[in-house]
XYZ file of C-alpha atoms in Angstrom:
691
model
C 0.000 0.000 0.000
C 2.859 2.377 0.871
C 4.608 1.830 -2.481
C 1.291 2.383 -4.326
C 0.816 5.734 -2.536
C 4.320 6.839 -3.498
C 3.705 5.868 -7.136
C 0.304 7.595 -7.110
C 1.857 10.795 -5.743
C 4.634 10.643 -8.375
C 2.073 10.350 -11.169
C 0.068 13.279 -9.815
C 3.179 15.438 -9.511
C 4.237 14.581 -13.062
C 0.748 15.375 -14.344
C 0.907 18.823 -12.779
C 3.235 20.236 -15.398
C 0.650 19.982 -18.202
C -2.446 21.284 -16.414
C -2.535 24.692 -18.125
C -3.259 22.874 -21.382
C -6.167 21.005 -19.811
C -8.164 23.563 -17.823
C -8.920 27.275 -17.924
C -9.016 28.703 -14.407
C -11.576 31.481 -14.585
C -11.903 32.786 -11.041
C -10.379 32.458 -7.628
C -12.505 34.047 -4.924
C -11.564 34.084 -1.256
C -12.349 35.749 2.042
C -8.948 36.018 3.734
C -8.554 36.718 7.459
C -5.185 38.068 8.599
C -4.112 37.434 12.191
C -0.888 39.398 12.827
C -0.494 38.183 16.429
C -0.585 34.514 15.446
C 1.171 35.110 12.096
C -1.666 33.181 10.535
C -3.869 33.368 7.458
C -7.263 31.686 7.267
C -9.690 31.781 4.371
C -12.972 30.683 2.856
C -12.027 29.850 -0.698
C -13.661 29.184 -4.091
C -11.884 27.797 -7.179
C -13.737 27.885 -10.537
C -12.486 26.494 -13.835
C -13.523 25.175 -17.251
C -12.144 21.883 -18.566
C -10.632 21.783 -22.058
C -10.562 17.993 -22.179
C -11.705 14.950 -20.243
C -9.659 14.633 -17.037
C -9.328 12.503 -13.936
C -7.215 14.950 -11.883
C -7.030 18.709 -11.321
C -4.707 20.446 -8.870
C -3.976 23.685 -7.047
C -0.582 24.675 -5.682
C -1.059 25.009 -1.928
C 1.746 24.985 0.624
C 1.324 23.625 4.150
C -2.416 24.180 4.515
C -4.041 23.042 7.749
C -7.608 22.362 8.915
C -8.901 22.096 5.363
C -12.680 21.641 5.202
C -14.391 20.991 1.869
C -18.006 21.804 1.089
C -20.143 19.130 -0.595
C -17.698 17.672 -3.094
C -18.200 14.409 -4.965
C -14.488 14.282 -5.788
C -11.705 12.673 -3.808
C -9.235 15.165 -2.331
C -5.547 14.533 -1.768
C -3.324 17.035 0.062
C 0.371 16.445 -0.671
C 1.533 19.356 1.470
C 2.513 21.260 -1.662
C -0.585 20.692 -3.780
C -4.264 19.915 -3.477
C -5.378 17.245 -5.945
C -9.031 16.837 -6.953
C -9.551 13.339 -8.300
C -12.604 12.102 -10.196
C -14.395 12.169 -13.523
C -14.044 15.664 -15.073
C -15.941 16.015 -18.338
C -14.771 18.135 -21.288
C -16.069 21.723 -21.694
C -17.751 21.783 -18.307
C -17.403 24.321 -15.491
C -16.507 23.152 -11.988
C -16.295 24.922 -8.637
C -14.678 23.790 -5.392
C -15.348 25.478 -2.046
C -13.256 24.930 1.070
C -11.753 26.673 4.066
C -8.226 26.422 5.492
C -5.642 27.894 7.815
C -1.934 28.402 7.207
C 1.104 29.893 8.912
C 3.118 30.891 5.835
C 6.798 29.980 5.901
C 7.450 32.659 3.287
C 5.656 35.121 0.969
C 3.653 36.719 3.816
C 5.930 38.721 6.114
C 4.858 39.731 9.615
C 6.973 42.716 10.715
C 7.187 43.701 14.400
C 6.114 47.124 15.587
C 8.810 49.740 16.119
C 9.662 50.388 19.794
C 8.845 54.102 19.500
C 5.636 53.831 17.423
C 2.399 52.115 18.451
C 0.489 50.194 15.771
C 3.561 50.246 13.515
C 3.547 46.486 12.887
C 3.159 45.496 9.238
C 2.052 42.499 7.202
C 2.839 42.371 3.494
C 3.315 39.891 0.679
C 6.044 39.240 -1.863
C 5.062 36.397 -4.180
C 7.288 37.031 -7.191
C 7.625 33.992 -9.449
C 5.689 31.193 -7.807
C 5.152 31.816 -4.125
C 1.596 33.078 -3.641
C 0.520 29.483 -2.959
C 2.192 29.775 0.463
C -0.871 31.701 1.644
C -3.449 31.525 -1.168
C -3.995 28.294 -3.127
C -3.349 29.196 -6.755
C -1.209 28.168 -9.712
C 2.549 28.625 -9.504
C 2.776 29.239 -13.221
C 3.116 32.700 -14.755
C 1.334 31.523 -17.901
C -1.956 30.866 -16.060
C -3.966 34.093 -15.902
C -6.849 34.258 -13.478
C -9.368 36.829 -12.250
C -8.960 37.187 -8.477
C -11.718 38.684 -6.321
C -10.524 38.761 -2.729
C -11.839 40.059 0.573
C -9.661 40.694 3.624
C -10.527 40.856 7.305
C -7.901 42.481 9.531
C -7.563 44.415 12.832
C -9.213 47.802 12.422
C -6.342 49.808 13.941
C -4.490 49.182 10.683
C -4.951 50.146 7.045
C -5.030 47.508 4.290
C -4.545 47.872 0.558
C -4.689 45.168 -2.098
C -5.104 44.520 -5.840
C -8.217 45.805 -7.545
C -11.053 48.179 -6.816
C -12.465 48.440 -3.303
C -16.181 47.692 -3.743
C -17.373 47.565 -0.116
C -16.290 47.291 3.508
C -17.839 46.323 6.841
C -16.771 46.791 10.445
C -17.408 44.153 13.088
C -16.178 44.954 16.608
C -12.404 45.464 16.257
C -12.155 43.968 12.751
C -12.578 45.542 9.346
C -13.435 43.632 6.158
C -12.706 44.997 2.698
C -13.871 43.500 -0.593
C -11.737 44.016 -3.726
C -12.667 43.223 -7.291
C -10.526 42.634 -10.395
C -11.885 42.954 -13.937
C -9.017 41.421 -15.924
C -6.970 38.240 -15.435
C -3.449 38.188 -14.022
C -0.762 35.718 -12.967
C -0.963 34.362 -9.420
C 2.416 35.759 -8.372
C 1.016 39.296 -8.714
C -1.624 38.871 -5.976
C -0.682 41.081 -3.027
C -1.772 42.978 0.053
C -0.134 45.246 2.616
C -1.292 46.007 6.161
C 0.137 48.732 8.384
C -0.330 52.135 10.002
C -0.560 53.697 6.554
C -2.117 57.005 5.604
C -3.193 57.566 2.009
C -3.331 60.472 -0.402
C -5.724 60.117 -3.329
C -5.451 61.644 -6.757
C -6.457 60.997 -10.354
C -4.154 60.951 -13.381
C -4.726 63.233 -16.355
C -6.169 60.181 -18.140
C -8.636 59.469 -15.313
C -6.934 56.587 -13.477
C -7.554 56.677 -9.683
C -4.297 56.868 -7.695
C -3.670 56.118 -4.046
C -0.288 56.657 -2.426
C 0.511 55.478 1.088
C 3.077 56.271 3.764
C 3.390 55.018 7.354
C 1.770 57.671 9.523
C 5.069 58.636 11.188
C 6.303 59.778 7.759
C 3.305 61.899 6.729
C 5.565 64.920 6.177
C 7.637 62.971 3.622
C 4.880 62.637 1.043
C 5.879 65.508 -1.250
C 9.416 64.323 -1.941
C 8.804 60.575 -1.768
C 6.174 60.801 -4.489
C 7.777 63.678 -6.381
C 6.507 63.938 -9.982
C 4.106 61.014 -9.524
C 1.501 62.353 -11.957
C 4.124 63.313 -14.530
C 5.646 59.828 -14.348
C 2.268 58.264 -15.067
C 1.523 60.637 -17.953
C 4.962 60.221 -19.535
C 4.646 56.435 -19.509
C 1.152 56.445 -21.000
C 2.375 58.832 -23.695
C 5.585 56.915 -24.514
C 3.928 53.490 -24.441
C 0.914 54.696 -26.382
C -1.490 52.332 -24.606
C -3.858 53.271 -21.798
C -3.031 51.994 -18.315
C -4.408 48.408 -18.309
C -5.882 48.137 -14.794
C -8.640 49.723 -12.718
C -6.477 51.838 -10.427
C -2.920 52.234 -9.145
C -1.636 52.160 -5.583
C 1.825 52.363 -4.025
C 2.920 51.527 -0.492
C 6.379 51.428 1.152
C 7.076 48.705 3.717
C 9.806 47.892 6.205
C 12.378 45.159 5.507
C 11.212 44.662 1.935
C 13.241 42.098 0.034
C 13.885 44.225 -3.071
C 13.638 47.833 -4.253
C 10.063 47.319 -5.407
C 7.549 44.808 -6.747
C 4.994 45.456 -9.477
C 1.965 43.565 -8.129
C -1.038 44.224 -10.328
C -2.195 47.766 -9.628
C -0.278 47.729 -6.331
C 3.444 48.446 -6.158
C 4.979 47.508 -2.825
C 8.399 49.084 -2.357
C 11.164 49.449 0.208
C 10.775 52.185 2.805
C 14.360 53.273 2.043
C 12.796 55.400 -0.716
C 10.829 57.437 1.815
C 12.678 60.749 1.555
C 12.512 64.363 2.617
C 13.835 67.392 0.728
C 17.464 66.545 1.583
C 17.507 62.764 1.217
C 15.759 63.161 -2.155
C 19.184 64.276 -3.411
C 20.816 61.098 -2.121
C 18.341 58.493 -3.315
C 14.852 59.011 -4.626
C 11.944 56.888 -5.768
C 11.730 58.160 -9.357
C 13.438 55.270 -11.159
C 11.850 52.549 -9.039
C 8.452 54.246 -9.369
C 8.750 54.437 -13.158
C 10.165 50.904 -13.459
C 7.428 49.239 -11.401
C 4.713 51.293 -13.095
C 6.060 50.284 -16.529
C 5.670 46.653 -15.424
C 1.907 47.161 -15.283
C 2.131 46.937 -19.085
C 5.341 44.886 -19.483
C 4.883 41.875 -17.231
C 1.401 42.283 -15.852
C -0.655 42.864 -19.003
C 1.665 40.927 -21.313
C 3.550 38.186 -19.475
C 6.597 36.196 -20.568
C 6.076 32.620 -21.713
C 9.214 31.598 -19.820
C 12.374 33.190 -18.394
C 14.008 32.968 -21.846
C 11.665 35.836 -22.741
C 12.312 37.830 -19.553
C 13.612 40.717 -21.698
C 9.997 41.525 -22.532
C 9.450 42.390 -18.871
C 12.668 43.654 -17.298
C 14.408 45.093 -20.353
C 11.302 47.022 -21.372
C 10.528 48.252 -17.839
C 14.142 49.390 -17.386
C 14.235 51.234 -20.698
C 10.897 52.974 -20.307
C 11.878 54.051 -16.786
C 14.983 55.640 -18.345
C 12.758 57.437 -20.843
C 10.772 58.861 -17.932
C 13.991 60.092 -16.300
C 15.079 61.615 -19.601
C 11.894 63.701 -19.639
C 12.259 64.718 -15.999
C 16.023 65.197 -15.665
C 17.252 65.888 -19.203
C 19.240 64.272 -22.000
C 22.578 64.384 -20.180
C 21.153 62.313 -17.325
C 19.767 59.778 -19.811
C 22.978 59.566 -21.861
C 25.168 59.349 -18.761
C 23.133 56.419 -17.450
C 23.409 54.612 -20.779
C 27.168 55.308 -20.804
C 27.658 53.956 -17.264
C 25.601 50.852 -18.074
C 27.587 50.295 -21.269
C 30.857 50.542 -19.303
C 29.615 47.979 -16.788
C 28.400 45.620 -19.509
C 31.647 45.964 -21.488
C 33.734 45.152 -18.405
C 31.649 42.051 -17.679
C 31.913 41.031 -21.315
C 35.709 41.497 -21.349
C 35.997 39.301 -18.235
C 34.144 36.526 -20.035
C 31.039 37.092 -17.918
C 28.759 38.239 -20.723
C 25.372 36.550 -21.038
C 22.672 36.164 -23.646
C 19.580 38.235 -23.008
C 17.506 35.276 -24.198
C 18.586 32.766 -21.580
C 16.905 31.096 -18.617
C 19.171 32.141 -15.770
C 20.852 35.405 -16.716
C 21.797 38.028 -14.138
C 19.930 41.233 -13.402
C 22.702 43.116 -15.195
C 21.815 41.225 -18.376
C 18.024 41.223 -18.136
C 17.771 44.839 -16.989
C 20.687 46.875 -18.340
C 21.705 44.889 -21.404
C 17.997 44.453 -22.085
C 17.446 48.222 -21.978
C 20.469 48.766 -24.216
C 19.069 46.272 -26.751
C 15.904 48.366 -26.978
C 17.890 51.575 -27.373
C 19.915 49.958 -30.170
C 16.740 48.696 -31.852
C 15.198 52.152 -31.647
C 18.347 53.612 -33.233
C 18.140 51.072 -36.095
C 14.470 51.456 -36.992
C 13.687 55.029 -35.893
C 11.414 56.454 -33.225
C 8.128 56.214 -35.113
C 8.449 52.532 -35.989
C 9.861 51.659 -32.568
C 7.058 53.207 -30.528
C 4.340 52.052 -32.958
C 5.682 48.497 -32.650
C 5.564 48.642 -28.848
C 2.010 49.970 -28.985
C 0.774 47.251 -31.369
C 2.592 44.546 -29.418
C 0.747 45.497 -26.219
C -2.629 45.969 -27.888
C -2.517 42.682 -29.785
C -1.437 40.648 -26.736
C -3.222 42.318 -23.825
C -3.634 39.969 -20.813
C -1.869 37.172 -22.716
C 1.365 35.214 -22.680
C 4.076 36.344 -25.099
C 7.528 35.492 -26.404
C 10.267 37.557 -28.015
C 9.370 36.618 -31.591
C 5.847 38.000 -31.078
C 7.425 41.430 -30.674
C 10.096 41.063 -33.364
C 7.502 39.929 -35.911
C 5.594 43.192 -35.399
C 8.835 45.181 -35.725
C 9.620 43.401 -38.995
C 6.165 44.132 -40.396
C 6.324 47.825 -39.490
C 9.954 48.478 -40.420
C 10.254 46.265 -43.475
C 13.561 45.044 -42.006
C 14.599 41.565 -40.960
C 15.242 41.256 -37.233
C 17.543 38.236 -37.567
C 20.747 40.270 -37.219
C 19.361 42.275 -34.287
C 18.257 39.102 -32.512
C 21.628 37.444 -33.117
C 23.785 40.433 -32.125
C 21.798 41.722 -29.150
C 19.633 38.901 -27.796
C 21.589 35.725 -28.559
C 25.178 36.936 -28.242
C 26.957 36.682 -24.890
C 29.318 39.594 -25.505
C 28.145 43.197 -25.329
C 28.019 44.942 -28.759
C 30.228 47.791 -27.526
C 31.048 49.182 -30.974
C 27.417 49.770 -31.815
C 26.745 51.214 -28.370
C 29.696 53.589 -28.654
C 28.584 54.639 -32.121
C 25.136 55.537 -30.773
C 26.547 57.423 -27.787
C 29.119 59.193 -29.945
C 26.400 61.364 -31.429
C 26.152 63.239 -28.107
C 28.346 66.296 -27.395
C 28.079 65.605 -23.664
C 29.221 61.981 -24.021
C 32.094 63.130 -26.246
C 33.228 65.480 -23.462
C 32.852 62.757 -20.809
C 34.699 60.202 -22.916
C 37.624 62.582 -23.580
C 37.868 63.264 -19.837
C 37.892 59.565 -18.956
C 40.676 58.957 -21.493
C 42.879 61.272 -19.412
C 42.940 58.896 -16.442
C 46.551 58.218 -15.494
C 47.884 61.144 -17.535
C 50.009 63.877 -15.855
C 47.940 66.637 -14.298
C 49.652 69.342 -16.348
C 48.314 67.708 -19.537
C 44.665 67.875 -18.508
C 44.223 70.968 -16.316
C 42.100 72.818 -18.863
C 39.922 69.759 -19.505
C 39.355 69.261 -15.765
C 38.533 72.949 -15.236
C 36.050 72.872 -18.096
C 34.448 69.754 -16.611
C 34.070 71.384 -13.183
C 32.578 74.521 -14.712
C 30.367 72.687 -17.191
C 26.578 72.817 -17.037
C 26.892 69.014 -16.891
C 28.978 69.233 -13.726
C 26.793 66.658 -11.967
C 28.181 63.955 -14.309
C 31.587 65.395 -15.254
C 32.509 66.704 -11.789
C 32.921 63.313 -10.051
C 35.170 62.090 -12.877
C 37.269 65.260 -12.605
C 37.611 64.861 -8.811
C 38.562 61.194 -9.260
C 41.520 62.298 -11.381
C 42.536 65.206 -9.120
C 42.704 63.352 -5.778
C 45.766 61.117 -6.497
C 47.844 64.136 -7.644
C 50.196 66.334 -5.572
C 51.167 69.974 -5.469
C 49.556 73.378 -5.573
C 47.725 72.735 -8.835
C 45.921 69.849 -7.148
C 44.857 72.105 -4.266
C 43.627 74.811 -6.642
C 41.534 72.318 -8.612
C 40.082 70.790 -5.430
C 39.204 74.307 -4.249
C 37.408 74.828 -7.554
C 35.582 71.494 -7.140
C 34.360 72.527 -3.696
C 33.283 75.900 -5.077
C 31.027 74.485 -7.799
C 28.225 74.000 -5.277
C 27.144 70.907 -7.199
C 25.635 68.284 -4.896
C 26.980 65.260 -6.812
C 30.518 66.657 -7.075
C 30.618 67.659 -3.408
C 29.232 64.273 -2.378
C 31.998 62.596 -4.369
C 34.552 64.792 -2.573
C 33.124 63.805 0.818
C 33.290 60.107 -0.028
C 36.729 60.057 -1.621
C 38.893 62.887 -0.273
C 40.106 61.232 2.931
C 43.204 63.345 3.649
C 42.205 66.975 4.227
C 44.810 69.725 4.096
C 44.501 72.724 6.422
C 44.046 74.938 3.356
C 40.904 73.008 2.416
C 39.600 72.514 5.956
C 37.134 75.398 5.863
C 35.772 74.340 2.464
C 35.453 70.750 3.701
C 33.603 71.860 6.827
C 30.978 73.475 4.598
C 30.036 69.946 3.493
C 28.441 69.427 6.914
C 25.654 71.756 5.784
C 25.092 70.318 2.292
C 21.652 69.280 1.074
C 22.749 65.638 1.235
C 22.713 63.375 4.266
C 25.293 61.128 2.603
C 27.651 64.086 2.160
C 27.166 65.154 5.781
C 27.799 61.625 7.052
C 31.091 61.178 5.170
C 32.206 64.726 5.916
C 31.633 64.263 9.657
C 33.657 61.061 9.756
C 36.544 62.421 7.674
C 36.755 65.693 9.601
C 36.679 63.756 12.879
C 39.545 61.589 11.619
C 41.666 64.442 10.269
C 41.288 67.035 13.026
C 41.215 65.369 16.486
C 41.440 68.753 18.207
C 38.049 69.758 16.774
C 36.133 66.535 17.378
C 33.940 67.887 20.139
C 33.041 70.906 18.020
C 31.999 68.712 15.085
C 29.885 66.521 17.353
C 28.225 69.579 18.892
C 27.453 70.923 15.419
C 25.877 67.667 14.229
C 24.062 66.750 17.441
C 20.381 65.943 16.939
C 20.601 65.287 13.209
C 18.989 61.986 12.245
C 19.682 61.963 8.520
C 17.769 59.466 6.384
C 14.867 57.489 7.821
C 17.482 54.828 8.562
C 19.379 57.301 10.724
C 22.724 57.382 8.885
C 23.965 60.538 10.620
C 22.586 59.709 14.068
C 24.184 56.254 14.102
C 27.586 57.662 13.102
C 27.249 60.450 15.679
C 26.503 57.932 18.444
C 29.558 55.854 17.555
C 31.836 58.899 17.406
C 30.426 60.205 20.690
C 31.235 56.903 22.400
C 34.817 56.929 21.128
C 35.461 60.648 21.714
C 34.356 61.137 25.305
C 34.000 59.442 28.653
C 30.922 61.248 29.886
C 27.366 60.609 30.922
C 26.223 61.679 27.461
C 28.690 59.233 25.869
C 27.353 56.391 28.011
C 23.835 57.347 26.940
C 24.994 57.293 23.320
C 26.397 53.793 23.776
C 23.105 52.509 25.194
C 21.182 54.128 22.330
C 23.489 52.524 19.758
C 22.967 49.160 21.453
C 19.199 49.686 21.500
C 19.253 50.095 17.711
C 20.301 46.442 17.390
C 16.854 45.407 18.634
C 15.183 42.976 16.230
C 12.184 45.285 15.754
C 14.172 47.927 13.864
C 14.598 48.014 10.099
C 17.491 45.832 9.041
C 19.363 48.851 7.599
C 19.458 50.453 11.062
C 20.427 47.245 12.841
C 23.174 46.414 10.363
C 24.870 49.789 10.748
C 24.546 49.714 14.551
C 26.160 46.261 14.616
C 28.970 47.443 12.316
C 29.797 50.426 14.505
C 29.676 48.429 17.742
C 31.918 45.781 16.206
C 34.392 48.400 14.958
C 34.758 49.947 18.418
C 34.623 46.523 20.120
C 31.550 47.368 22.198
C 29.208 44.475 21.388
C 27.438 43.476 24.609
C 25.624 40.259 25.506
C 22.351 41.976 24.590
C 23.723 42.902 21.163
C 24.743 39.292 20.553
C 21.325 38.064 21.696
C 19.718 40.484 19.219
C 22.115 39.357 16.499
C 21.160 35.708 16.974
C 17.484 36.540 16.423
C 18.283 37.719 12.915
C 19.923 34.511 11.697
C 16.566 33.714 10.097
C 15.804 37.247 8.867
C 13.758 37.366 5.675
C 16.192 39.653 3.805
C 18.926 37.286 2.631
C 21.602 39.998 2.253
C 21.160 41.033 5.866
C 20.877 37.415 7.000
C 24.259 36.714 5.380
C 25.723 39.765 7.120
C 24.530 38.435 10.504
C 26.151 35.074 9.845
C 29.405 36.712 8.739
C 29.512 38.948 11.813
C 28.974 36.008 14.160
C 31.703 34.134 12.296
C 34.084 37.054 12.877
C 33.131 37.284 16.547
C 33.967 33.675 17.310
C 37.505 34.214 16.015
C 38.049 36.268 19.169
C 38.370 33.977 22.175
C 36.587 36.366 24.538
C 33.582 36.768 22.247
C 33.563 33.037 21.573
C 33.431 32.348 25.309
C 30.603 34.878 25.723
C 28.597 33.254 22.916
C 29.058 29.774 24.391
C 27.966 31.061 27.806
C 24.841 32.643 26.307
C 24.072 29.360 24.566
C 24.401 27.442 27.802
C 22.042 29.903 29.499
C 19.548 29.384 26.642
C 19.532 33.092 25.861
C 20.261 32.899 22.133
C 17.763 32.345 19.339
C 18.388 29.993 16.403
C 20.636 27.907 18.626
C 21.389 25.212 16.047
C 22.544 27.813 13.555
C 24.764 29.408 16.194
C 26.241 25.990 17.016
C 26.987 25.403 13.330
C 28.828 28.721 13.164
C 30.837 27.796 16.263
C 32.053 24.678 14.448
C 33.661 26.729 11.677
């Protein structure tokens, strides 16, 4: 009997790969209840489909469901732990519906984020299902090629706000719970189903074309709305104009969340993005949301409306979204910005290609560099070959002819061929199927720009004597394109010696350009007394990154003035992840032995608490490690994050613990904490101790 069950399960699993050819899933409807305290999802669920042929088995992807209860079904049900199988006699061209309820504690895809120590009701719950992971909380189909209409309702604690895909059609309040019903009109892939819960406040607007917009921020960042969502309506209008096709969904919403795994995710009509893009007037100059906003919005057409048949065709999603986001930035920030970005990407791609690391755009497992940047360059090269009119008309027809369908690269190239009268075989071979980067063609395209010509001539002077390039460097620093030429000029000035170097650095400081001055703060480590006053001005720049680096470098170069610098920068937080405050606390601890310094040490230690955003914790851990002030409490907090959801931070935690155990005192402390049962993830800690 056991061997029969294993064989039966094998046959069902094998069958699963061909289901999209056998049934048409029409609707998935569910009433989802979110329990943040228990980290649990429960739902009443309905699955409706039409058979394309006679079948004996249908399945849903469903991970680790518990307490499943089916309603009046004549079919046998088998739960494998990863899938639900419905077994029986399914007739051809007939509609079927299954109703059931379930509970699940998702091991991934739904992320339950603790509340911040200083903000009540700041806990969050959000989803990230990219690829094939929605089935960890909502039974569905882990296949991008299956497009389904989802109509979902959510019940959640009423002290929070919830947003999700689709149009909000109704809501009800029951005691301390709120239920919201959302409706979708058009089909989408399962991985694009999403919701976000938190202490969000929303601002509503409508685009020039009539699309309802809703933009969220956590309530503690209400004052950051203007600069976080800078140019939001223009971005939408530019994309609709460039793409030539109306926005394909009912509405558009955006919400930033804590500890997000990526920069952003283009869920249908609902972009969830990292809170690191929440900015004020100053941090807008360091890192802003414009590119991510435009990229994720472009995906609503490229990826959500038309969807790749397989990862070989991933260019149709990431290459297009990357390129159209660049076109938005060109409109907002000018041609020099656009050309400089293309130049930098071409340099990066050429270097990878020269190292033998080039990849085909049309491949299953290429890197982000290939799919995104080489993909965008392929579109720019195609546009250059066939002209603007044919290029944009081809994009428009491609989207219109394949709306809400699955596509492959040749579907697009066929339209280009028809409109241009040119064969696309050479383009496909040279840009999509070649591992090396077509640098000659890229350089030829860029060479038409006066700005790029100036930048290229400046870069060619690297390593040349300063006397041979003084005029070129001066012209770069005084250029209207100083933001892009200035950093390159400073890069070439810093290694030099003598009075000419000092004069040029003085000129660089005097430009007032944020990018050039930020580059100086990051890279000019040794500060002469002649430049001290100019360098101190960086502490007041409209850039938190500049202020952070300037504070550290001034503190290092002029020990006699350390207390003055700390007094000047006291109380400045910097970005929402506290870049200046964290540095100030560390410097305060190492500069003084005072009551205020002890308070600073405790505050720095407090920032290692597991409830804080990983960006804050990581920097606090780094500073405490550098000054050798990691306490038992810090190590306890560190151990909690060995299973953190953000893999980059999780790897950092493991690496830091690995470094700590190399020191015998820290190793002894960690072993003692283990013996006292004070560490989390004890088995992982023990594995690290074995290294």
